[in-house]
């Protein structure tokens, strides 16, 4: 079973920041937080991952709380092409990915 | 640089038949994982292959089997197909953990 809880859906205005929350209260010390997204009819796409520290790459930022029980994925300037299902996953390095239902993000013009 | 390639893209089979799906990993990747995604749900892990051996397995019956070849490509075989096996089958390849997914094979069982 997935070890994360995400809201089923969110809306965001185009050009604004999209903040997607994730709860993982049972995360263990050696588990990373990963984010993937899946655009309709395509395979999941890796976005970002982190262990304890906040991370940023060209796609997004990941903010992990100090107790590591929750995190937020931030898309700084959402576009219509960011409309997708976003999955938050916790996993040990090298282990399988366990997907939950994810959050459907709808970016609207 | 080619990513993960899966074939065929779409497939229709009859109940009771057998099917083989194929996956070519991204260049430099040595590990292949297979996932099943039913409509409206997240992908579910089937199994993972590394060095031609099954390394991890999810909660799927023995009707689901796989193989990895020396060039790291992989096949997923499903025997005695059921209507409930209709899904998108995703292959992910990886090297040292970070994975890349293919676009999947859409299997419809009628």
Coordinates of N, CA, C and O in Angstrom, one line a residue, chain A residues 7-108:
Chain A
X7 N -4.3 15.1 -1.8 CA -5.6 15.5 -2.1 C -6.0 15.0 -3.5 O -5.1 14.9 -4.4
X8 N -7.2 14.6 -3.8 CA -7.5 14.0 -5.1 C -7.4 14.9 -6.2 O -7.1 14.5 -7.3
X9 N -7.7 16.2 -6.0 CA -7.6 17.1 -7.1 C -7.3 18.5 -6.6 O -7.6 18.9 -5.5
X10 N -6.7 19.4 -7.6 CA -6.4 20.8 -7.3 C -6.5 21.5 -8.6 O -6.2 21.0 -9.7
X11 N -6.9 22.8 -8.5 CA -6.9 23.7 -9.6 C -5.9 24.8 -9.4 O -5.6 25.2 -8.3
X12 N -5.3 25.3 -10.5 CA -4.3 26.4 -10.4 C -4.5 27.2 -11.6 O -4.7 26.7 -12.7
X13 N -4.3 28.6 -11.4 CA -4.4 29.5 -12.6 C -3.1 29.5 -13.3 O -2.0 29.4 -12.7
X14 N -3.1 29.5 -14.6 CA -1.9 29.6 -15.4 C -1.0 30.8 -15.0 O -1.5 31.9 -14.8
X15 N 0.3 30.5 -14.9 CA 1.2 31.5 -14.5 C 1.4 31.7 -13.0 O 2.4 32.3 -12.6
X16 N 0.5 31.1 -12.2 CA 0.7 31.1 -10.8 C 1.4 29.9 -10.3 O 1.6 28.9 -11.1
X17 N 1.9 29.9 -9.1 CA 2.6 28.8 -8.5 C 1.6 27.7 -8.1 O 0.5 28.0 -7.6
X18 N 1.9 26.5 -8.4 CA 1.1 25.3 -8.0 C 1.8 24.7 -6.8 O 3.0 24.3 -6.9
X19 N 1.1 24.5 -5.7 CA 1.7 23.9 -4.5 C 0.9 22.6 -4.2 O -0.3 22.7 -3.8
X20 N 1.6 21.5 -4.4 CA 0.9 20.2 -4.2 C 1.4 19.6 -2.9 O 2.6 19.3 -2.8
X21 N 0.5 19.4 -1.9 CA 0.9 18.8 -0.6 C 0.9 17.3 -0.6 O 0.2 16.6 -1.4
X22 N 1.7 16.7 0.3 CA 1.7 15.3 0.5 C 2.0 15.0 1.9 O 3.0 15.5 2.5
X23 N 1.3 14.1 2.5 CA 1.5 13.6 3.9 C 2.2 12.2 3.8 O 1.7 11.3 3.1
X24 N 3.2 12.1 4.6 CA 3.9 10.7 4.7 C 4.4 10.6 6.1 O 5.6 10.5 6.4
X25 N 3.4 10.5 7.0 CA 3.7 10.5 8.4 C 4.5 9.3 8.9 O 5.1 9.3 10.0
X26 N 4.5 8.2 8.2 CA 5.2 7.0 8.6 C 6.5 6.8 7.9 O 7.1 5.7 7.9
X27 N 7.0 7.8 7.3 CA 8.3 7.7 6.5 C 9.4 7.3 7.5 O 9.5 7.7 8.6
X28 N 10.3 6.4 7.0 CA 11.4 6.0 7.8 C 12.6 6.8 7.4 O 12.7 7.4 6.3
X29 N 13.7 6.6 8.2 CA 14.9 7.5 8.1 C 15.6 7.3 6.7 O 16.3 8.2 6.3
X30 N 15.5 6.1 6.1 CA 16.2 5.9 4.9 C 15.4 5.9 3.7 O 15.8 5.5 2.6
X31 N 14.2 6.4 3.8 CA 13.3 6.6 2.7 C 13.3 8.0 2.1 O 13.3 9.0 2.8
X32 N 13.4 8.1 0.8 CA 13.3 9.3 0.1 C 11.9 9.7 -0.3 O 11.1 8.8 -0.4
X33 N 11.7 10.9 -0.6 CA 10.4 11.4 -1.1 C 10.6 11.7 -2.6 O 11.5 12.4 -3.0
X34 N 9.8 11.0 -3.5 CA 9.9 11.2 -4.9 C 8.6 11.8 -5.4 O 7.5 11.5 -4.9
X35 N 8.7 12.6 -6.5 CA 7.5 13.1 -7.2 C 7.6 12.7 -8.6 O 8.7 12.9 -9.3
X36 N 6.5 12.1 -9.1 CA 6.4 11.8 -10.6 C 5.1 12.5 -11.0 O 4.2 12.7 -10.2
X37 N 5.0 12.7 -12.3 CA 3.7 13.1 -12.9 C 3.4 12.3 -14.1 O 4.3 11.8 -14.8
X38 N 2.1 12.2 -14.4 CA 1.7 11.4 -15.5 C 0.6 12.2 -16.3 O -0.4 12.5 -15.8
X39 N 1.1 12.6 -17.5 CA 0.2 13.3 -18.5 C -0.6 12.2 -19.2 O -0.1 11.1 -19.5
X40 N -1.9 12.5 -19.5 CA -2.8 11.5 -20.1 C -2.2 10.6 -21.1 O -1.6 11.2 -22.1
X41 N -2.3 9.3 -20.9 CA -1.9 8.3 -21.9 C -0.3 8.2 -22.1 O 0.1 7.7 -23.1
X42 N 0.4 8.8 -21.2 CA 1.9 8.7 -21.2 C 2.4 8.0 -20.0 O 1.6 7.8 -19.0
X43 N 3.6 7.5 -20.0 CA 4.2 7.0 -18.8 C 4.5 8.0 -17.8 O 4.7 9.2 -18.1
X44 N 4.6 7.7 -16.5 CA 5.0 8.7 -15.5 C 6.4 9.3 -15.8 O 7.3 8.6 -16.3
X45 N 6.5 10.6 -15.4 CA 7.7 11.3 -15.7 C 8.3 11.7 -14.3 O 7.6 12.3 -13.5
X46 N 9.6 11.5 -14.1 CA 10.2 11.9 -12.9 C 10.3 13.4 -12.8 O 10.6 14.1 -13.8
X47 N 10.0 13.9 -11.6 CA 10.2 15.4 -11.4 C 11.3 15.7 -10.5 O 12.2 16.5 -10.9
X48 N 11.3 15.2 -9.3 CA 12.3 15.6 -8.3 C 12.3 14.6 -7.1 O 11.3 13.8 -7.0
X49 N 13.3 14.5 -6.3 CA 13.3 13.7 -5.1 C 14.2 14.3 -4.1 O 15.1 15.1 -4.4
X50 N 14.0 14.0 -2.8 CA 14.8 14.5 -1.7 C 14.7 13.6 -0.5 O 13.8 12.8 -0.4
X51 N 15.7 13.8 0.4 CA 15.7 13.0 1.6 C 15.3 13.9 2.8 O 14.4 13.5 3.5
X52 N 16.1 14.9 3.1 CA 15.8 15.8 4.2 C 15.7 17.3 3.8 O 14.9 18.0 4.2
X53 N 16.7 17.6 2.9 CA 16.8 19.0 2.5 C 15.9 19.4 1.4 O 15.4 18.5 0.6
X54 N 15.6 20.7 1.3 CA 14.8 21.1 0.2 C 15.6 21.0 -1.1 O 16.8 21.1 -1.1
X55 N 14.9 20.7 -2.2 CA 15.6 20.5 -3.4 C 14.9 21.3 -4.5 O 13.7 21.6 -4.5
X56 N 15.7 21.7 -5.5 CA 15.2 22.5 -6.6 C 15.9 22.0 -7.9 O 17.1 21.8 -7.9
X57 N 15.1 21.9 -8.9 CA 15.7 21.7 -10.3 C 15.0 22.5 -11.3 O 14.2 23.4 -10.9
X58 N 15.2 22.2 -12.6 CA 14.6 23.1 -13.6 C 13.1 22.9 -13.7 O 12.4 23.8 -14.3
X59 N 12.5 21.9 -13.1 CA 11.1 21.7 -13.2 C 10.4 22.2 -12.0 O 9.2 22.7 -12.1
X60 N 10.9 22.0 -10.8 CA 10.1 22.2 -9.6 C 11.0 22.4 -8.4 O 12.3 22.2 -8.5
X61 N 10.4 22.7 -7.3 CA 11.0 22.7 -6.0 C 10.3 21.7 -5.0 O 9.1 21.6 -5.1
X62 N 11.1 21.1 -4.1 CA 10.5 20.2 -3.2 C 10.9 20.7 -1.8 O 12.1 20.9 -1.5
X63 N 9.8 21.0 -1.0 CA 10.0 21.4 0.4 C 9.6 20.3 1.3 O 8.4 19.8 1.3
X64 N 10.5 19.8 2.1 CA 10.2 18.7 3.1 C 10.3 19.3 4.5 O 11.2 20.0 4.8
X65 N 9.3 19.1 5.3 CA 9.2 19.6 6.7 C 10.4 19.0 7.5 O 10.9 17.9 7.2
X66 N 10.7 19.7 8.6 CA 11.8 19.3 9.4 C 11.6 17.9 9.9 O 12.6 17.1 10.1
X67 N 10.4 17.5 10.3 CA 10.1 16.2 10.9 C 9.9 15.2 9.7 O 9.7 14.0 10.0
X68 N 10.0 15.6 8.5 CA 9.8 14.7 7.3 C 8.5 14.1 7.2 O 8.3 13.1 6.4
X69 N 7.5 14.5 7.9 CA 6.2 13.9 7.8 C 5.3 14.4 6.7 O 4.2 13.9 6.4
X70 N 5.8 15.5 6.1 CA 5.0 16.0 4.9 C 5.9 16.7 4.0 O 7.1 17.1 4.4
X71 N 5.5 17.0 2.8 CA 6.3 17.7 1.8 C 5.3 18.4 0.9 O 4.1 18.2 0.8
X72 N 5.9 19.4 0.1 CA 5.1 20.2 -0.9 C 6.0 20.2 -2.1 O 7.1 20.6 -2.1
X73 N 5.3 19.9 -3.2 CA 5.9 20.1 -4.6 C 5.5 21.5 -5.1 O 4.3 21.8 -5.1
X74 N 6.4 22.3 -5.5 CA 6.0 23.6 -6.0 C 6.4 23.7 -7.5 O 7.6 23.5 -7.9
X75 N 5.4 24.0 -8.4 CA 5.7 24.3 -9.8 C 5.6 25.9 -9.8 O 4.5 26.4 -9.6
X76 N 6.7 26.6 -10.0 CA 6.7 28.0 -9.8 C 5.8 28.8 -10.7 O 5.2 29.8 -10.3
X77 N 5.7 28.4 -11.9 CA 4.9 29.2 -12.9 C 4.1 28.1 -13.7 O 4.6 27.7 -14.8
X78 N 3.0 27.7 -13.2 CA 2.3 26.6 -13.9 C 1.8 27.0 -15.3 O 1.3 28.1 -15.5
X79 N 1.9 26.1 -16.2 CA 1.4 26.3 -17.6 C 0.3 25.2 -17.9 O 0.2 24.2 -17.1
X80 N -0.4 25.4 -19.0 CA -1.4 24.4 -19.3 C -0.8 23.0 -19.5 O -1.5 22.0 -19.2
X81 N 0.4 22.9 -19.9 CA 1.1 21.6 -20.1 C 1.4 20.9 -18.8 O 1.8 19.8 -18.8
X82 N 1.3 21.6 -17.7 CA 1.5 21.0 -16.4 C 0.3 20.3 -15.9 O 0.3 19.6 -14.8
X83 N -0.8 20.3 -16.6 CA -2.0 19.6 -16.2 C -1.7 18.1 -16.3 O -1.3 17.6 -17.4
X84 N -1.9 17.4 -15.2 CA -1.4 16.0 -15.1 C -1.8 15.4 -13.7 O -2.3 16.1 -12.9
X85 N -1.6 14.1 -13.6 CA -1.7 13.5 -12.2 C -0.3 13.5 -11.6 O 0.6 13.0 -12.2
X86 N -0.2 14.0 -10.4 CA 1.0 14.1 -9.7 C 1.1 13.1 -8.5 O 0.2 13.0 -7.7
X87 N 2.1 12.3 -8.5 CA 2.3 11.2 -7.5 C 3.4 11.5 -6.6 O 4.5 11.8 -7.0
X88 N 3.1 11.4 -5.3 CA 4.1 11.6 -4.3 C 4.4 10.1 -3.8 O 3.5 9.4 -3.4
X89 N 5.7 9.7 -3.7 CA 6.0 8.4 -3.4 C 7.2 8.4 -2.4 O 8.1 9.2 -2.5
X90 N 7.1 7.6 -1.4 CA 8.3 7.4 -0.5 C 8.9 6.0 -0.8 O 8.2 5.0 -0.9
X91 N 10.2 5.9 -0.9 CA 10.8 4.7 -1.1 C 12.2 4.6 -0.7 O 12.9 5.7 -0.6
X92 N 12.7 3.5 -0.4 CA 14.1 3.3 -0.1 C 14.9 3.3 -1.4 O 14.4 3.0 -2.5
X93 N 16.1 3.7 -1.3 CA 17.0 3.8 -2.5 C 17.0 2.4 -3.2 O 17.2 1.4 -2.6
X94 N 16.7 2.4 -4.5 CA 16.7 1.2 -5.3 C 15.5 0.4 -5.2 O 15.4 -0.6 -5.9
X95 N 14.6 0.7 -4.3 CA 13.4 -0.2 -4.1 C 12.3 0.2 -5.1 O 12.4 1.2 -5.8
X96 N 11.3 -0.6 -5.2 CA 10.2 -0.4 -6.1 C 9.4 0.9 -5.8 O 9.5 1.4 -4.6
X97 N 8.8 1.4 -6.8 CA 7.9 2.6 -6.6 C 6.5 2.1 -6.2 O 6.0 1.3 -6.9
X98 N 5.9 2.6 -5.2 CA 4.5 2.3 -4.8 C 3.7 3.5 -5.0 O 3.8 4.5 -4.2
X99 N 2.9 3.5 -6.0 CA 2.0 4.6 -6.4 C 0.7 4.6 -5.6 O 0.1 3.5 -5.5
X100 N 0.3 5.8 -5.2 CA -1.1 5.9 -4.7 C -2.0 6.4 -5.9 O -1.7 6.2 -7.0
X101 N -3.1 7.1 -5.5 CA -4.0 7.6 -6.5 C -3.5 8.9 -7.1 O -4.0 9.3 -8.2
X102 N -2.7 9.6 -6.3 CA -2.1 10.9 -6.8 C -3.1 12.1 -6.8 O -4.2 11.9 -6.3
X103 N -2.6 13.2 -7.2 CA -3.4 14.4 -7.2 C -3.6 14.9 -8.7 O -2.6 15.0 -9.4
X104 N -4.8 15.0 -9.1 CA -5.1 15.6 -10.5 C -4.9 17.1 -10.4 O -5.7 17.8 -9.7
X105 N -3.9 17.6 -11.1 CA -3.8 19.1 -11.1 C -4.3 19.6 -12.4 O -3.9 19.1 -13.5
X106 N -5.3 20.5 -12.3 CA -5.8 21.2 -13.5 C -5.3 22.6 -13.5 O -5.6 23.4 -12.6
X107 N -4.6 23.0 -14.6 CA -4.1 24.3 -14.7 C -5.1 25.0 -15.7 O -5.3 24.5 -16.8
X108 N -5.6 26.1 -15.3 CA -6.7 26.8 -16.1 C -6.2 28.2 -16.5 O -5.6 28.9 -15.8

